[in-house]
Coordinates of C-alpha atoms in Angstrom, one line a residue:
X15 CA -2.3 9.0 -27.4
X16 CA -0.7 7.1 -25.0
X17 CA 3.0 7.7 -23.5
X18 CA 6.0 5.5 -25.5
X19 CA 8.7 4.6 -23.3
X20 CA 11.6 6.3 -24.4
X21 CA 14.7 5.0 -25.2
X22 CA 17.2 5.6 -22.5
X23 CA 19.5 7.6 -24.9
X24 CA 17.2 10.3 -26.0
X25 CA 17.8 13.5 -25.4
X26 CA 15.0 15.4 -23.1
X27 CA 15.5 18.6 -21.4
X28 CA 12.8 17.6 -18.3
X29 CA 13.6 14.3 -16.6
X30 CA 10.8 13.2 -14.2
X31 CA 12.4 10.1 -11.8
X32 CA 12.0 7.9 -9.2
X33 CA 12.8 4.9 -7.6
X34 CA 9.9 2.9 -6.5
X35 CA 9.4 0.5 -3.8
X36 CA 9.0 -2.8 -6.8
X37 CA 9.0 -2.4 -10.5
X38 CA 5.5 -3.5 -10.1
X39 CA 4.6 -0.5 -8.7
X40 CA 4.5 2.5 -11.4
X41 CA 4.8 6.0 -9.8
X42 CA 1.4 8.2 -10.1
X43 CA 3.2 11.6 -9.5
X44 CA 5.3 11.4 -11.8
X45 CA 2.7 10.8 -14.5
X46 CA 0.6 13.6 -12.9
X47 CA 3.5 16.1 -13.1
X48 CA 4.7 14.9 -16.6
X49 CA 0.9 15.0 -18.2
X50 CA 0.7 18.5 -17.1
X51 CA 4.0 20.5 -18.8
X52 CA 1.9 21.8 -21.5
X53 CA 4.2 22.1 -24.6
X54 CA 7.0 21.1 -22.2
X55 CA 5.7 17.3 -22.0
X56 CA 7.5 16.1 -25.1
X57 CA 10.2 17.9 -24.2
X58 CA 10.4 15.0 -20.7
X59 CA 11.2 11.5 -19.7
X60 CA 10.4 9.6 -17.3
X61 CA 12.8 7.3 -15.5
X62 CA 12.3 5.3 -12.8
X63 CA 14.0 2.3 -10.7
X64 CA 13.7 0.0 -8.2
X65 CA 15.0 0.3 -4.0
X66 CA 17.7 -1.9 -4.8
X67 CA 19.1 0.0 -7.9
X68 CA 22.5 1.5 -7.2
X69 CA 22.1 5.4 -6.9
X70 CA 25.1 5.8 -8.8
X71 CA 23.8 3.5 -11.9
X72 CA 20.3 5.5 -11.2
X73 CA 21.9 8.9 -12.1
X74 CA 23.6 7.5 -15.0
X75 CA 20.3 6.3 -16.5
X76 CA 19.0 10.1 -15.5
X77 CA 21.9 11.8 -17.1
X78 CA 22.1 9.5 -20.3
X79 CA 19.3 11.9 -21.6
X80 CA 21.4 15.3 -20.9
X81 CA 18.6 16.9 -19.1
X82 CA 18.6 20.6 -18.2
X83 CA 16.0 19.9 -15.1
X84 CA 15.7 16.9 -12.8
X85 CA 12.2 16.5 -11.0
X86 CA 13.0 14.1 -8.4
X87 CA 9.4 12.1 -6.6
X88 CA 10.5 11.4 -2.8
X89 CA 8.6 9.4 0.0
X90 CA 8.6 7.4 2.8
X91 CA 10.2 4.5 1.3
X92 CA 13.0 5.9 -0.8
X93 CA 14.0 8.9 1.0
X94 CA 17.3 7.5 1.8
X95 CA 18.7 6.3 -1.8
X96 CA 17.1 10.0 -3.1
X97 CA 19.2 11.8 -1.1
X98 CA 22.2 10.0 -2.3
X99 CA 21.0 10.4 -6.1
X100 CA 20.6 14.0 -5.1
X101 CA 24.0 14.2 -3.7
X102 CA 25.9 12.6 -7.1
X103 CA 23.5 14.6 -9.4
X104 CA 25.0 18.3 -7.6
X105 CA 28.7 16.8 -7.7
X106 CA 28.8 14.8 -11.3
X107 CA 26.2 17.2 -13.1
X108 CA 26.2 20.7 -11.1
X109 CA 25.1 22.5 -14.2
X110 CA 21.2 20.6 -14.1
X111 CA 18.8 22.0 -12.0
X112 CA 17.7 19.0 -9.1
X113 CA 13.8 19.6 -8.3
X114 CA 12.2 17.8 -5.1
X115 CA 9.1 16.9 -4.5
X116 CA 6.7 14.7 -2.8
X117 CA 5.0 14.4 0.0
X118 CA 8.5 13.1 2.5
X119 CA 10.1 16.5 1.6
X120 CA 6.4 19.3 1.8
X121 CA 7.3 19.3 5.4
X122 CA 10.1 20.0 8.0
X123 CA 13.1 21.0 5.3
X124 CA 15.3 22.5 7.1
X125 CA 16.2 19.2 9.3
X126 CA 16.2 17.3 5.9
X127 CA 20.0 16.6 4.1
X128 CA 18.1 16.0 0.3
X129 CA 16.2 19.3 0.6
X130 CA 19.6 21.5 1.8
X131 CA 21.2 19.4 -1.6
X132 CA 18.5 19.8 -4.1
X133 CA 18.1 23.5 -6.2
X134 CA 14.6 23.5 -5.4
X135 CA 12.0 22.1 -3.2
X136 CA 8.3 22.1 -4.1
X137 CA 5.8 21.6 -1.5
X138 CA 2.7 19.5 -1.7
X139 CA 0.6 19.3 -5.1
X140 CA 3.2 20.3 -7.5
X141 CA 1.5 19.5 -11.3
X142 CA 1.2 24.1 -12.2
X143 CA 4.5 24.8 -9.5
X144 CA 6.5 22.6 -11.2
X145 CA 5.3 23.3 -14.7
X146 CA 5.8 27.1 -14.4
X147 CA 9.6 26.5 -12.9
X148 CA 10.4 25.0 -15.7
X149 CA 8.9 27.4 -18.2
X150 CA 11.1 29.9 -16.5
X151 CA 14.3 28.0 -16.0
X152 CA 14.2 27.0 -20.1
X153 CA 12.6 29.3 -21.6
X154 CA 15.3 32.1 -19.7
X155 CA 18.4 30.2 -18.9
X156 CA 20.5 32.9 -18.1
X157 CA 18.5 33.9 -14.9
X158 CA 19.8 32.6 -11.7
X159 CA 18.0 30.2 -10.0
X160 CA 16.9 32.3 -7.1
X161 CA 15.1 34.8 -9.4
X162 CA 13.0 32.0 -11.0
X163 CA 11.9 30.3 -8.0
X164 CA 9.2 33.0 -7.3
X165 CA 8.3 32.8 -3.8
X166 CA 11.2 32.1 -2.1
X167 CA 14.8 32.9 -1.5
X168 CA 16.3 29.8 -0.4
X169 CA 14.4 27.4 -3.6
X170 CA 11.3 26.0 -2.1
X171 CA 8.4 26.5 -4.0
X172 CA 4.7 26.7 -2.4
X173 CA 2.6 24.5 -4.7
X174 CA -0.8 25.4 -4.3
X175 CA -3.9 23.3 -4.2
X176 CA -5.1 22.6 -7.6
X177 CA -8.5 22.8 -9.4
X178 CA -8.8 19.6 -10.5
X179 CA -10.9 20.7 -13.2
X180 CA -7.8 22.5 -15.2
X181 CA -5.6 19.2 -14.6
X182 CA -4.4 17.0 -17.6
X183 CA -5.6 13.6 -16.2
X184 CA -2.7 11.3 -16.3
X185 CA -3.7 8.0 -17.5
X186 CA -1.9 8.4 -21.2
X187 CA 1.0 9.1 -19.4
X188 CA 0.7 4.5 -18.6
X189 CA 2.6 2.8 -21.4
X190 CA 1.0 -0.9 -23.0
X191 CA 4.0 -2.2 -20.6
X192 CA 2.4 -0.5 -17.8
X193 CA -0.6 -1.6 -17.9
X194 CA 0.1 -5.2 -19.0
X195 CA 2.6 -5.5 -15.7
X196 CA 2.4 -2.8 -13.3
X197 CA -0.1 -1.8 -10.6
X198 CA -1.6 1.2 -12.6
X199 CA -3.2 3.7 -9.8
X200 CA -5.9 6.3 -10.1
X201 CA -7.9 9.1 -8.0
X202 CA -11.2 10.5 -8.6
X203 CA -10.5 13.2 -5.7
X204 CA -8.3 14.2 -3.8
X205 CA -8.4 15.3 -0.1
X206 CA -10.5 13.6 3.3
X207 CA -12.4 15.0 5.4
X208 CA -11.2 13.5 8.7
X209 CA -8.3 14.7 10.6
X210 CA -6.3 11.5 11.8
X211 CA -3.3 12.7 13.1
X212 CA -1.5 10.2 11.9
X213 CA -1.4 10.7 8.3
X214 CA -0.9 13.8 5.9
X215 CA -4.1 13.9 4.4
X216 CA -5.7 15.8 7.6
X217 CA -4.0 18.9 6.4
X218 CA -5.9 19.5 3.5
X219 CA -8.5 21.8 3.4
X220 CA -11.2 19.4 1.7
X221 CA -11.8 16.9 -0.4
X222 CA -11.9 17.9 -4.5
X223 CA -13.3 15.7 -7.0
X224 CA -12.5 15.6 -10.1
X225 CA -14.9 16.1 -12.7
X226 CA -16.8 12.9 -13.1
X227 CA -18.0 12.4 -17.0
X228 CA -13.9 13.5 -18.0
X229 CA -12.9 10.9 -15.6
X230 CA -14.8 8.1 -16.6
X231 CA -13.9 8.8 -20.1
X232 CA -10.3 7.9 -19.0
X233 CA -11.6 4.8 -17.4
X234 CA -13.3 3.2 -20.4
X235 CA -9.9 4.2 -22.4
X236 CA -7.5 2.5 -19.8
X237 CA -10.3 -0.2 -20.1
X238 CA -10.5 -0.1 -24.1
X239 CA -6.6 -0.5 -24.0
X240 CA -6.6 -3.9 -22.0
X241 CA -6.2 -2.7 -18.0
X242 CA -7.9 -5.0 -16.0
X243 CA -6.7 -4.0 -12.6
X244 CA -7.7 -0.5 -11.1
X245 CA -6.2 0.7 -8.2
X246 CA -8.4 3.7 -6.4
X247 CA -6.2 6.1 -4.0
X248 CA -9.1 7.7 -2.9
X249 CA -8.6 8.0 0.8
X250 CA -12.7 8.2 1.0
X251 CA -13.9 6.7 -2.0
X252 CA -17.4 6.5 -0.6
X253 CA -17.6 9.5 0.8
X254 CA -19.5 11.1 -2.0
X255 CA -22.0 8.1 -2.3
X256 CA -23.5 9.5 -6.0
X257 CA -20.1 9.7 -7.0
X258 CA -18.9 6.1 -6.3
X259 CA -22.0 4.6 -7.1
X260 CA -21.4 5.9 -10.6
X261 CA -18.1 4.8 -10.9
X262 CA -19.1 1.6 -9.4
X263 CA -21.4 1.1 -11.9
X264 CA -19.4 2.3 -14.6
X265 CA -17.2 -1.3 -14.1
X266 CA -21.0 -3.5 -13.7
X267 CA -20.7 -4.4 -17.4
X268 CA -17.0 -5.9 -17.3
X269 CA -17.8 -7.2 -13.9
X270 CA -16.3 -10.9 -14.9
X271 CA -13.3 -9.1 -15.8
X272 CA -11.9 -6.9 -13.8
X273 CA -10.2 -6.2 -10.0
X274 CA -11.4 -2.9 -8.5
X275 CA -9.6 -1.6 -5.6
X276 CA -11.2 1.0 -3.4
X277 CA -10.7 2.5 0.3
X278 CA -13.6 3.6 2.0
X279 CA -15.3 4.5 5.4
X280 CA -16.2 1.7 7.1
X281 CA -18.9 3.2 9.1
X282 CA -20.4 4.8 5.5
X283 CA -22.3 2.1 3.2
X284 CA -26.0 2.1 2.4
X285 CA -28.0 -0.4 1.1
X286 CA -28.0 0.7 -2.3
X287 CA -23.9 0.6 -2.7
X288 CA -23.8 -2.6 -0.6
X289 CA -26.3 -4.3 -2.8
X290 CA -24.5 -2.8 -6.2
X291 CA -21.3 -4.4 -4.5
X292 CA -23.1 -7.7 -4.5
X293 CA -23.4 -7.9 -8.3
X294 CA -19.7 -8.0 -9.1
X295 CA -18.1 -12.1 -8.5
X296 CA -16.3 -13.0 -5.7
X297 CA -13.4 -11.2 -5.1
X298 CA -13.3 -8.8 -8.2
X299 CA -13.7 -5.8 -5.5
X300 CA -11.1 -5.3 -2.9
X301 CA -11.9 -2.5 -0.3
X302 CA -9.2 -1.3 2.3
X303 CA -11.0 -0.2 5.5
X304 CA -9.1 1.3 8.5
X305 CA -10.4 0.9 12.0
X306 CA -6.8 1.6 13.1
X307 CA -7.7 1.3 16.9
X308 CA -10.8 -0.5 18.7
X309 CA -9.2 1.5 22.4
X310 CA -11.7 4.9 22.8
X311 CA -9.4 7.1 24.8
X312 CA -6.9 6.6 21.6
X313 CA -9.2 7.2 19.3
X314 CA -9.3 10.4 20.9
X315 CA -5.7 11.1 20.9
X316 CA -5.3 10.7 17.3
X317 CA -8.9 12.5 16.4
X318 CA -9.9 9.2 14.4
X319 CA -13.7 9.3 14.2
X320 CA -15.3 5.7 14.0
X321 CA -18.8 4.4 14.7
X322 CA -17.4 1.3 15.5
X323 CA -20.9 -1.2 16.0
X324 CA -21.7 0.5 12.0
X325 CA -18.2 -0.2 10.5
X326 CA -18.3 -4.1 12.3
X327 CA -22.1 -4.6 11.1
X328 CA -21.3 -3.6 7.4
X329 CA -18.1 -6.1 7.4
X330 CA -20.5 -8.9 8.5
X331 CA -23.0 -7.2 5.9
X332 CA -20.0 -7.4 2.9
X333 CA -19.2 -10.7 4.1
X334 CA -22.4 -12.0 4.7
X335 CA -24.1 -10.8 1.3
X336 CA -21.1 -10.0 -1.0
X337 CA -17.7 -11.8 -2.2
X338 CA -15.5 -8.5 -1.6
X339 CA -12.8 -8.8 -0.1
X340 CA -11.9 -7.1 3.5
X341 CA -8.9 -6.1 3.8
X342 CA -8.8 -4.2 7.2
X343 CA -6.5 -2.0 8.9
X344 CA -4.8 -1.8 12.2
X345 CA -1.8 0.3 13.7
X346 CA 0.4 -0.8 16.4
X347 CA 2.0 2.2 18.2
X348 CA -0.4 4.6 18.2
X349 CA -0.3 6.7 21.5
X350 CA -1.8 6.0 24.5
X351 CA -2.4 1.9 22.9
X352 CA -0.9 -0.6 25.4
X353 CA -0.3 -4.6 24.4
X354 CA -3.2 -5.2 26.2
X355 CA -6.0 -2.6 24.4
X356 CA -4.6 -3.7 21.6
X357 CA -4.8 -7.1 21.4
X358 CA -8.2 -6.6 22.5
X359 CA -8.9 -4.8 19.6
X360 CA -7.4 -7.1 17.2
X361 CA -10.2 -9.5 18.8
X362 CA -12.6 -7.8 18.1
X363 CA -11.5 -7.2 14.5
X364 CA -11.0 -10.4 14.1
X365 CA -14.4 -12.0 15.0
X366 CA -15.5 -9.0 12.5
X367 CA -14.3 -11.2 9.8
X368 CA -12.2 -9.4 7.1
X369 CA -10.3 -11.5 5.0
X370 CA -7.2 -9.8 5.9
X371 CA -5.9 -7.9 9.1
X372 CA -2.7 -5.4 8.0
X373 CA -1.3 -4.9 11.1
X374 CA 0.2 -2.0 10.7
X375 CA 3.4 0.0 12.6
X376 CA 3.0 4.2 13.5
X377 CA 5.4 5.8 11.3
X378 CA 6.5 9.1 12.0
X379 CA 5.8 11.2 8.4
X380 CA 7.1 14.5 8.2
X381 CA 4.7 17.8 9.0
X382 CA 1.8 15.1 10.8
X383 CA -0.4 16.4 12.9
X384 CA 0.7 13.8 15.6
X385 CA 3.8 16.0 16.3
X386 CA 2.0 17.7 18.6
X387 CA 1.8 15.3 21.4
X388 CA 5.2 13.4 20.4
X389 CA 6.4 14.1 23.7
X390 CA 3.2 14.0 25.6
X391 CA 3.5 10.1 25.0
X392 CA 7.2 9.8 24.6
X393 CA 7.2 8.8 21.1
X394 CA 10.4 7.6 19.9
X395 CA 11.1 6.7 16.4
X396 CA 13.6 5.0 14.0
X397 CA 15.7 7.7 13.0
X398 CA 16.2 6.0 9.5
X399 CA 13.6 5.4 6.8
X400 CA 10.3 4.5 7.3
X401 CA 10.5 6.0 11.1
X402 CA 8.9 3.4 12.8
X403 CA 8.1 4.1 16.4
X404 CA 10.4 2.1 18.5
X405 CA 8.3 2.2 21.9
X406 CA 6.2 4.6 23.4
X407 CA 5.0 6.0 27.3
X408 CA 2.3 2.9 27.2
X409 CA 4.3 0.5 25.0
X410 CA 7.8 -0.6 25.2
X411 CA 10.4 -1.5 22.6
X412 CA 10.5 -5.6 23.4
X413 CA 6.9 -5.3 22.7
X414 CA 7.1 -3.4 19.9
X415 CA 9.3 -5.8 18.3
X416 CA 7.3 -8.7 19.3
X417 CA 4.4 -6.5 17.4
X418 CA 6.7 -6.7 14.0
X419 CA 7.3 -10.1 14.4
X420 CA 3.7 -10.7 14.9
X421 CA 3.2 -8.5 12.0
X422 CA 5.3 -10.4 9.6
X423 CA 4.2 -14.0 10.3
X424 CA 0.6 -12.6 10.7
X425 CA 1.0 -11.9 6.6
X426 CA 3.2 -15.2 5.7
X427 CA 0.6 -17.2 7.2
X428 CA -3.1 -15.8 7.2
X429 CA -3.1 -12.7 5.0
X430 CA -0.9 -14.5 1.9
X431 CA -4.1 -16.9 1.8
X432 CA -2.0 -20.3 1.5
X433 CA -3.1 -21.7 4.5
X434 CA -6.6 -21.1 5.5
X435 CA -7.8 -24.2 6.6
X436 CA -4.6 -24.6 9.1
X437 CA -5.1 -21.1 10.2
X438 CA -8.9 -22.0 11.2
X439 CA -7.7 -25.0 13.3
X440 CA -5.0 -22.3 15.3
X441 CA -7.7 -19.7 15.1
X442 CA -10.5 -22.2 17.0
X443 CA -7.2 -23.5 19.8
X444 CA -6.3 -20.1 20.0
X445 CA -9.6 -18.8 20.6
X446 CA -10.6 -21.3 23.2
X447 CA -7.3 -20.5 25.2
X448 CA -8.0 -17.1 25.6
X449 CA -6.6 -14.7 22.4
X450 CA -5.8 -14.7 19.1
X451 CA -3.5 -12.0 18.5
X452 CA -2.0 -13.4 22.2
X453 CA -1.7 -16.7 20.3
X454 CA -0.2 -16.3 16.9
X455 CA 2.2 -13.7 18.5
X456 CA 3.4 -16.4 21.2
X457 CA 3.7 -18.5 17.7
X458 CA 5.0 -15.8 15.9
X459 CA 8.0 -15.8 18.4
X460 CA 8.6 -19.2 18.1
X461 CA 8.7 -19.6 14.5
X462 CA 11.2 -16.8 14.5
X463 CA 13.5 -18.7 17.0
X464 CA 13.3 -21.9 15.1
X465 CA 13.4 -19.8 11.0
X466 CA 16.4 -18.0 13.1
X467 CA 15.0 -14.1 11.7
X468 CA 11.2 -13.4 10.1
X469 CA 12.5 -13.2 5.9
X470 CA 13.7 -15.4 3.2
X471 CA 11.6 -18.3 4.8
X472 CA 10.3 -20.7 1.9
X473 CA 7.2 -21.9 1.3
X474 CA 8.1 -25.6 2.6
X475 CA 9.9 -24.6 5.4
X476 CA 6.8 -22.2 6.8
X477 CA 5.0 -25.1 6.4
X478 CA 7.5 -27.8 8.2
X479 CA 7.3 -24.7 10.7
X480 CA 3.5 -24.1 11.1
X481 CA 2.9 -28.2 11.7
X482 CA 5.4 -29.3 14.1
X483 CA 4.4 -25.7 16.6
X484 CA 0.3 -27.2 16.2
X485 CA 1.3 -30.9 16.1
X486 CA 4.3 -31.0 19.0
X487 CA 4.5 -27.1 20.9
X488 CA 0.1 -26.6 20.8
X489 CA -0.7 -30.7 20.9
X490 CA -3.1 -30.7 18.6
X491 CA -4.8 -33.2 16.9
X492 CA -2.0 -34.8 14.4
X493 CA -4.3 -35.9 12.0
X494 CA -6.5 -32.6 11.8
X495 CA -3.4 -30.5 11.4
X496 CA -2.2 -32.8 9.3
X497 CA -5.4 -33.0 6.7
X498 CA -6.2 -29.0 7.0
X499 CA -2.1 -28.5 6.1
X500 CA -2.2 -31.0 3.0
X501 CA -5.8 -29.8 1.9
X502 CA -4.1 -26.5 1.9
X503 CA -1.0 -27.3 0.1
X504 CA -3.4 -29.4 -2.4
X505 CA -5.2 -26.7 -3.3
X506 CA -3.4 -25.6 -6.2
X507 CA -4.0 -29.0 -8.1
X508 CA -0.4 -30.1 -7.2
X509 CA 0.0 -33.7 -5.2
X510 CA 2.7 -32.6 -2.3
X511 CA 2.6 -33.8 1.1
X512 CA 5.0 -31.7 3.1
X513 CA 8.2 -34.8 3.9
X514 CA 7.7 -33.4 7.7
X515 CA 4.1 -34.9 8.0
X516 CA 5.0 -38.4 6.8
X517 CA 7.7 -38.1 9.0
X518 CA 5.7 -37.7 12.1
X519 CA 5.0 -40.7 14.5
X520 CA 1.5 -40.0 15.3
X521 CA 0.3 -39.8 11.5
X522 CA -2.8 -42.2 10.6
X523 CA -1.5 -45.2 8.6
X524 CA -2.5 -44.3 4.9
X525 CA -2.8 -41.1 5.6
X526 CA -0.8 -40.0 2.2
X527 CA -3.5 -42.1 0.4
X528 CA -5.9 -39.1 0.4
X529 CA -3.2 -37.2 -1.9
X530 CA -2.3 -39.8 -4.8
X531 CA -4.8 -38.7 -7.1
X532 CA -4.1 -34.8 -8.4
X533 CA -6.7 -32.3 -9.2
X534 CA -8.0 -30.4 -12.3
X535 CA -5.1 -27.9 -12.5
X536 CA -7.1 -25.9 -15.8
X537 CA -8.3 -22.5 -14.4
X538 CA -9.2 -19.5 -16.2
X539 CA -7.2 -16.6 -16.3
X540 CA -8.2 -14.1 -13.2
X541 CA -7.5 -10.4 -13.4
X542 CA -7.4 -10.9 -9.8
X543 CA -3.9 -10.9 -7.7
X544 CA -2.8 -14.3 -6.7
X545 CA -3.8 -13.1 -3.2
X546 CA -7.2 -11.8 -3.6
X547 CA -7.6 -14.7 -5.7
X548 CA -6.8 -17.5 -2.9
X549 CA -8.9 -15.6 -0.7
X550 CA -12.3 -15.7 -2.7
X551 CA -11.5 -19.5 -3.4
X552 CA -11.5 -20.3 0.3

């Protein structure tokens, strides 16, 4: 049956709690752990919050159910505001057992303030650790902690790979509320078989799958109980191609209806998958592929495999034949990458065609292989969360910053999909002047300096922004800016003329003529996200 929220009063011995980067996000590791206590799960809660949740009113939504044990889900992103909730949980409620986990705290503990406060850590997949700890610690409360924790003397727990095939899959543990409002993730293995040094998933062994007929029965529950989103966190969906052809095909049926979300190698697609692909609408399949870097010799550095002229012919394939959408990964930082080789490479990506470039900044996770040459290249990172590099041997920290300003207006105004015609007329000047990343990173700069910072910058204002750097700073064409900006903003049925292109000297006479007459604003309801969606319409 599927999970019930619980009320935030009920008493549970097991709390399982997080705070998540949006509420839209629900956390998968939490469900995993929770869908796997055996006898112990009704026994648990889950409680999770938001990054901008006070840690203090956090632990009094954690308490509220008197729990004996607190399994705590750490990363990246919340690291900081965890160690505080850690920190209040020992002083206000030393009595409860505080449990760490995730994959921020599998790695380098002993530099780590949140792993010294918490009772216990557990390292990497924790679903049978976890579950046996607390076995012990409530089924025997009056052993120590110490003498419960099995394999270690100072509370860190080794949580062994699991066999996926003894797992509780977790897709109950989604409440009607989740799935009606929340991203809703899922895995059919876990694992890759590259060794990229910098992410966490080149220290597994292999990749595990789980077993395919159980997991597609889950599938056409989550289905049968309204989700129309599925988000895959398969780092290498296609690497078994039997395996994601069947799930692939397992969606065919409901393909008017749903938004599939896959990552896969983009170097790996055969005919059969890519023609399979092309039965599904436009834009009801998202896949995330990561090139990373286009520069050889870094390539090397970081152990990232890539047939390059493969990955860029089956982009032009997907685009060419399909209506997925690309979204494509770079990462700024990397060692040995220079301002130059990169920009190259974002070219080159480019001219691939994806419908979105995520450019990306190195972050510095804890236990990646990448340590190894840290000082090699002189890799210096943000010593607060997420550990962004700050500048390396071949890249300094002005450019670096020009790189996240780049990065931000780079998402505001070509991946968010609201301006696509305007972006083709700056792609086409850009191009013809020399570079594209050069050019929207020269523009990035400026419509930082005029915005005054790179956040809380309206709609309107982007806009005002975006047509007085092509119409006055570039010198382009006043009317063509002018039509691709309004065309753009008149896309969504509504008649608004931005008050900065009427204001302009060199605008047509009757130019706001074109925009008197609105347009059929009745549209279907699209499992797609907004994004996605803009993309597939342009």
């Amino acid at each position: 049956m599927p999970a019930a929220s619980a009320p935030e009063s009920v008493p549970a011995d097991i709390v399982l709690a997080t705070l998540n980067a949006r509420y839209i996000h629900a956390s998968f590791g939490l469900r995993c752990l929770r869908a796997n206590l055996g006898t112990l799960r009704d026994r648990s809660v889950l409680v999770e919050g938001i990054l901008q949740e006070r840690p203090t009113d956090f632990v009094e939504r954690i308490l509220r159910h008197e729990p004996k044990v607190v399994g705590l889900g750490v990363y990246i992103w919340n690291v900081a505001p965890m160690t505080e909730v850690v920190h209040i949980l020992k002083q206000v409620a030393p009595d409860v057992t505080v449990v760490v986990g995730g994959p921020e705290v599998s790695y380098e503990m002993d530099s780590q303030p949140i792993c010294d406060a918490a009772d216990v850590v557990v390292r990497r997949e924790g679903e049978t650790a976890f579950r046996q700890l607390c076995e012990r610690l409530l089924g025997k409360p009056s052993l120590s902690l110490v003498s419960t924790t099995s394999t270690s003397e100072d509370g860190v727990i080794e949580g062994e790979l699991e066999d996926l095939d003894r797992l509780v899959l977790p897709y109950d543990e989604y409440t009607d509320e989740d799935l009606a409002h929340r991203v809703v993730y899922l895995e059919a293995s876990r694992g890759c078989p590259f060794r990229c040094a910098f992410c966490l998933s080149a220290l597994d062994k292999k990749v595990r799958p789980f077993a395919l007929t159980t997991f597609l029965d889950a599938m056409q529950r989550l289905f049968d109980r309204g989700l129309r989103q599925f988000k895959f966190v398969d780092r290498t969906f296609n690497l078994d191609l039997d395996v994601a052809t069947a799930i692939v095909e397992f969606f065919l049926p409901h393909k008017d209806d749903v938004f599939l979300h896959f990552e896969m190698i983009p170097d790996r697609l055969p005919t059969a998958l890519l023609e399979l692909l092309g039965q599904f609408p436009d834009g009801a399949i998202q896949l995330e592929v990561g090139f990373q870097t286009f520069t050889p010799e870094v390539a090397a550095h970081i152990s990232r495999r890539t047939k390059y002229d493969v990955a860029a012919d089956n982009i032009q394939k997907l685009r060419a034949t399909t209506g997925v959408h690309i979204h494509a990964d770079l990462i700024a930082g990397l060692p040995g990458e220079t301002w130059s080789s990169f920009a190259r490479g974002f070219d080159t990506l480019y001219d691939v065609g994806p419908h979105e470039i995520q450019l990306g900044i190195l972050k510095r996770l804890k236990g990646f292989p990448l340590a190894a040459i840290e000082d090699e290249f002189q890799l210096a990172f943000h010593p607060g969360a997420p550990f962004e590099v700050l500048q390396t041997s071949t890249m300094s920290f002005a450019e670096l910053q020009r790189m996240r300003r780049t990065a931000r207006f780079w998402d505001l105004v070509v991946n968010n999909g609201r301006f696509p015609l305007l972006v083709d007329v700056l792609a086409q000047h850009f191009k013809t002047t020399g570079s594209i990343f050069e050019g929207f990173a020269a523009m990035a700069d400026a419509l930082a300096h005029e915005a005054k910072g790179t956040h809380g910058i309206a709609h309107m204002r982007l806009a005002s922004l975006l047509f007085t750097y092509a119409a006055d700073t570039l010198g382009l064409d006043v009317d063509d800016v002018a039509t691709a900006l309004c065309d753009d903003f008149c896309a969504d049925g509504k008649r608004r003329v931005p008050p900065v292109v009427l204001q302009h000297p060199q605008l047509p006479t009757g130019f706001a003529d074109r925009y008197r007459v609105n347009f059929d604003g009745n549209a279907k309801a699209d499992a797609k996200p907004a994004r996605q969606a803009r993309h597939a319409s342009s």
